[in-house]
CSV table of C-alpha atoms in Angstrom, one decimal:
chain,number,residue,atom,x,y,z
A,1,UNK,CA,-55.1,-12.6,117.6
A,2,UNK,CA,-55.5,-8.6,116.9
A,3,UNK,CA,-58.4,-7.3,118.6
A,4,UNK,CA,-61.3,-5.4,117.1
A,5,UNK,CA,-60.6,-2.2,117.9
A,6,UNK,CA,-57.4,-2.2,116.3
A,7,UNK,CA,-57.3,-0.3,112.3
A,8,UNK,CA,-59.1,-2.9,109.7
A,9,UNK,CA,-57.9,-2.9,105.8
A,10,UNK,CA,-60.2,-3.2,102.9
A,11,UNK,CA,-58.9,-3.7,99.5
A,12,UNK,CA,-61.2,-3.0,97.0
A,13,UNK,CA,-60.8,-3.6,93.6
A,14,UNK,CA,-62.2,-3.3,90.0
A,15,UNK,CA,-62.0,-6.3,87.7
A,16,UNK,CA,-59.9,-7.4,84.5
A,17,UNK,CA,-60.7,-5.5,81.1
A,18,UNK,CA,-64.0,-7.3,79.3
A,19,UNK,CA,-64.5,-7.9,75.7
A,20,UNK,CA,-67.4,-5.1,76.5
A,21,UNK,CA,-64.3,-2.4,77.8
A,22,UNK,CA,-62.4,-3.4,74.8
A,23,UNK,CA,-65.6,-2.8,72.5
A,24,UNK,CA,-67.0,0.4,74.4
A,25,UNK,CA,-70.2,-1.0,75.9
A,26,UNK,CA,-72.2,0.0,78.6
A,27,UNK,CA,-71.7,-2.8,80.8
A,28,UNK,CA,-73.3,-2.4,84.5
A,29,UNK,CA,-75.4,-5.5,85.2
A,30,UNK,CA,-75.0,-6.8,81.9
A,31,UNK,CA,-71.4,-8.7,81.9
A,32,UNK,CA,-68.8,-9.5,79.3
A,33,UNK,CA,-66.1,-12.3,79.7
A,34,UNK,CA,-62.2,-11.0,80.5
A,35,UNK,CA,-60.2,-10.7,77.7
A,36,UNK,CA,-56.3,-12.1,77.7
A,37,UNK,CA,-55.1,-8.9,78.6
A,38,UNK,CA,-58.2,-8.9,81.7
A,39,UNK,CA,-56.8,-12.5,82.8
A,40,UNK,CA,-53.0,-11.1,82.8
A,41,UNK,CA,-53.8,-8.4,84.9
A,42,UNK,CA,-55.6,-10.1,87.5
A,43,UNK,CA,-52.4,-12.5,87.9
A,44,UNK,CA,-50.0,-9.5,88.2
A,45,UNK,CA,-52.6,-8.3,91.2
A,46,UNK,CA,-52.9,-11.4,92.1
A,47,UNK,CA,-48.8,-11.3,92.5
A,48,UNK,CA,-48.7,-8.0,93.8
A,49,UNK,CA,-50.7,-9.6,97.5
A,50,UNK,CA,-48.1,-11.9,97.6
A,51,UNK,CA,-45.1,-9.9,97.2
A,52,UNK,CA,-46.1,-7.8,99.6
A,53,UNK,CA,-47.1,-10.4,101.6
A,54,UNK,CA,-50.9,-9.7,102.2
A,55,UNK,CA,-52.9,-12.2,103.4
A,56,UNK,CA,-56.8,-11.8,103.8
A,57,UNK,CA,-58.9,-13.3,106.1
A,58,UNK,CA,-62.0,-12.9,104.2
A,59,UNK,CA,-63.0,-12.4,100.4
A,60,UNK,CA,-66.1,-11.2,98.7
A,61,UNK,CA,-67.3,-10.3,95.0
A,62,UNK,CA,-69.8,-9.0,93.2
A,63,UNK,CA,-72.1,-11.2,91.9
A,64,UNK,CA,-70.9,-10.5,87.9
A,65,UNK,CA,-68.3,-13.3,86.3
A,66,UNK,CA,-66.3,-10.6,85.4
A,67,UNK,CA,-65.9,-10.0,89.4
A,68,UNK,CA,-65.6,-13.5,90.5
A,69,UNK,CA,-63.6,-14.9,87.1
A,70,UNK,CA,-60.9,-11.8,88.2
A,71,UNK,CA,-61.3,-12.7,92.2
A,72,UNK,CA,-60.6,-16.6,91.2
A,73,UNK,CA,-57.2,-15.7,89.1
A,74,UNK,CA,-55.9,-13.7,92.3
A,75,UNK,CA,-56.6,-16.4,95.2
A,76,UNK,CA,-58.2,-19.5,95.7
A,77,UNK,CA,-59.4,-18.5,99.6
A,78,UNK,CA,-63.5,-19.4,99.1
A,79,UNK,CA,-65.4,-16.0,98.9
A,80,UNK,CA,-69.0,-14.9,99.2
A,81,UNK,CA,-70.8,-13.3,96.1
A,82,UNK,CA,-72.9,-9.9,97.0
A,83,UNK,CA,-75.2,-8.3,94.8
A,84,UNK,CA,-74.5,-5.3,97.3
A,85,UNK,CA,-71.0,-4.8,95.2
A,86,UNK,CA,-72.5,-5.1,91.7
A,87,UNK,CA,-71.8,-1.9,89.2
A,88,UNK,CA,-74.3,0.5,88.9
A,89,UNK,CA,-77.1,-0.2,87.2
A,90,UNK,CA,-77.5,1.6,83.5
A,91,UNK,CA,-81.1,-0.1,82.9
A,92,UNK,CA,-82.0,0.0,79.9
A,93,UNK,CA,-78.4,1.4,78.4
A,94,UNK,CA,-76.9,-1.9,79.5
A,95,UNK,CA,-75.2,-3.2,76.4
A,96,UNK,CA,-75.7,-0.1,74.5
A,97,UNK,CA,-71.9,1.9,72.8
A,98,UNK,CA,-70.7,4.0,75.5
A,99,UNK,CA,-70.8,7.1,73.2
A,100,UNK,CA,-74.7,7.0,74.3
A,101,UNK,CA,-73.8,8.2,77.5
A,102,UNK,CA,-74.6,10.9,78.8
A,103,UNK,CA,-71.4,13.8,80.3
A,104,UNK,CA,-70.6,13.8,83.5
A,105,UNK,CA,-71.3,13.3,86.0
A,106,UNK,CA,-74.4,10.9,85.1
A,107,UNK,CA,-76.3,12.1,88.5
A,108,UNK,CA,-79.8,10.2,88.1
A,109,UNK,CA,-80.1,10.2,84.3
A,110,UNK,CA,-80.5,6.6,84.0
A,111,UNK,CA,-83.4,6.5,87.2
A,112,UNK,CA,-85.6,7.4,84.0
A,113,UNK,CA,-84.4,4.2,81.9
A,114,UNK,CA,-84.9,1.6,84.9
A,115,UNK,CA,-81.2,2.1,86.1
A,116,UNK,CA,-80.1,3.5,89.4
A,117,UNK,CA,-79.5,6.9,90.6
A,118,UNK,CA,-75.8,7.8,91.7
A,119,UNK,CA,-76.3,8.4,95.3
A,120,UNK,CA,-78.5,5.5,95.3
A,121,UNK,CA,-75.2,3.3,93.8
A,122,UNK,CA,-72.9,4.7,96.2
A,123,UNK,CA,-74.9,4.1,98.9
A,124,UNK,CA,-75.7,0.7,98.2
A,125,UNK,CA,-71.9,0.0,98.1
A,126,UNK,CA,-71.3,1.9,101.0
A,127,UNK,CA,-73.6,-0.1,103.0
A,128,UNK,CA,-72.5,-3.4,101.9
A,129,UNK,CA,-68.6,-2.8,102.5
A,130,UNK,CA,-69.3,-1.2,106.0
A,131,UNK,CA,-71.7,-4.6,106.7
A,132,UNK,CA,-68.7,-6.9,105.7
A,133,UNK,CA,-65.8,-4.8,108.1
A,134,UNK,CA,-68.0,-4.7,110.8
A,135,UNK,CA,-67.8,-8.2,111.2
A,136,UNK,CA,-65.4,-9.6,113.8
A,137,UNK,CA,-62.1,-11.3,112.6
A,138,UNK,CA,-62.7,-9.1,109.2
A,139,UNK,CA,-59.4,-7.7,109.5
A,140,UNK,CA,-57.7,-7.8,106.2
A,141,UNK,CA,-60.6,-8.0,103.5
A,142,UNK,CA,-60.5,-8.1,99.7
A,143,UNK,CA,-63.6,-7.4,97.7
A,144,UNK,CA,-63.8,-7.2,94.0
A,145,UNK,CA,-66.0,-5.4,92.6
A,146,UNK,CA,-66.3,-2.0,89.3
A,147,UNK,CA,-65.0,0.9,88.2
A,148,UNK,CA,-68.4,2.7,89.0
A,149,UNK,CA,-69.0,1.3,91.8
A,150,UNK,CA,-65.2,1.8,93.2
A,151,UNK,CA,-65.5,5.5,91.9
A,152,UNK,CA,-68.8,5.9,94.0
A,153,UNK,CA,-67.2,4.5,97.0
A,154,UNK,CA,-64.5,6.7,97.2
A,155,UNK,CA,-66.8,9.6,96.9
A,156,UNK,CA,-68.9,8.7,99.4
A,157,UNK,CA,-66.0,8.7,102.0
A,158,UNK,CA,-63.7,11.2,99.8
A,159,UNK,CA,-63.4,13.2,103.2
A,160,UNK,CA,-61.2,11.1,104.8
A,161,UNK,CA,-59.4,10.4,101.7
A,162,UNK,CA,-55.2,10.7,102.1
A,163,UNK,CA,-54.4,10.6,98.8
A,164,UNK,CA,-55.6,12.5,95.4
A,165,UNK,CA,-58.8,10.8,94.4
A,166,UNK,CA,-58.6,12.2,90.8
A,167,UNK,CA,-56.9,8.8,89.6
A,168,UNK,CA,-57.5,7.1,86.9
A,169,UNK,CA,-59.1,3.4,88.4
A,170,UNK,CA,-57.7,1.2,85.6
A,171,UNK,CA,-58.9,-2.8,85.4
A,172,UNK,CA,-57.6,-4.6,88.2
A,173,UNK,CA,-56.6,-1.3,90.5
A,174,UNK,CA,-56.4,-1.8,93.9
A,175,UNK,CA,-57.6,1.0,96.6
A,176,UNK,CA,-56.2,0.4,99.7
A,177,UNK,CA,-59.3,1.8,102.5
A,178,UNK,CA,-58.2,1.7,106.5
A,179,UNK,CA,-61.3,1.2,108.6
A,180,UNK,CA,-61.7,2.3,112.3
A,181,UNK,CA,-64.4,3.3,114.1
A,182,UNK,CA,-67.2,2.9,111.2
A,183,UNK,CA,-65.3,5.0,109.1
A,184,UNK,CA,-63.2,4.1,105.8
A,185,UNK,CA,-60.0,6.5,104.9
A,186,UNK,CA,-58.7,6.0,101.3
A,187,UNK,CA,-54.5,5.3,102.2
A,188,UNK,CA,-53.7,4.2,98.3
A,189,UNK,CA,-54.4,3.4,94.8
A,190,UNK,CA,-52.6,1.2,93.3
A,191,UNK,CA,-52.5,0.9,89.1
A,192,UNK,CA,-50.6,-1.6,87.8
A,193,UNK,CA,-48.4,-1.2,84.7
A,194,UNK,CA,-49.5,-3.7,82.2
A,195,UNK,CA,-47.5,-2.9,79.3
């Protein structure tokens, strides 16, 4: 048994492509079923744990199907659903053609439509995911979660980030975080070749 001072590992992840990715909709709180393609991609994740032989000891989504129908194609380990991981919230944009948005970065332009500022998203995800790895015998963790939300996360800890944060955080990536002493360091992204 490791003890709980020793370095924790968080994988956090973005679900499969949606029939809303595929049709360029806002989709934050709203949610879309995977596609085919969304359902191949979390198998080839799910196969990339095993090949590499990583086994968690606890699993958690966001509360979206998207999340949890992506989360149930890559292990069958029960797994607690957390509103905490959700996407950020787009209020009343939900749905909406992605050309609506606004550039970048969206800061709190969708506060003013019912949605949720970006520090405000970031920080909600950042206080979920440090509330799960404190936990004792949390020492290899998955949670599935959204590009937004996975984006904001970085961020929020992109000072202890080892590798080039400037991505791209296809469906299904994985980012690999270590954990020690309350703190998350970004070790690796991992995108998938789906082709």
């Amino acid at each position: 048994m490791e003890a709980d001072w020793m370095k924790k590992t968080l994988y956090l992840m973005r679900h499969g492509q949606t029939l809303f990715n595929v049709r360029r909709k806002i989709q934050g709180w709203c949610d879309a079923p995977l596609t085919e393609l969304g359902i191949r991609q979390a198998k080839i994740a799910g196969d990339y744990f095993k090949q590499n032989q990583i086994v968690f000891d606890h699993v958690y989504s966001s509360t979206s199907e998207r999340a949890c129908d992506t989360l149930e194609l890559i292990t069958d380990i029960p797994y607690q659903r957390l509103k905490g991981l959700k996407e950020w919230n787009f209020g009343t944009f939900e749905g909406e053609s992605e050309d609506l948005n606004p550039p970048l970065p969206y800061g709190d332009f969708f506060v003013a439509y019912g949605g949720e500022g970006e520090l405000e998203m970031r920080q909600r995800v950042a206080d979920t995911l440090l509330e799960i790895m404190r936990q004792e015998n949390h020492q290899v963790v998955l949670a599935m979660s959204h590009g937004a939300a996975c984006r904001g996360f970085m961020r929020y800890w992109g000072k202890n980030s080892q590798v080039d944060t400037k991505k791209r955080l296809g469906n299904c990536c994985i980012l690999k975080f270590e954990f020690e002493n309350d703190e998350f360091s970004l070790v690796e992204i991992i995108n998938h070749n789906f082709d």
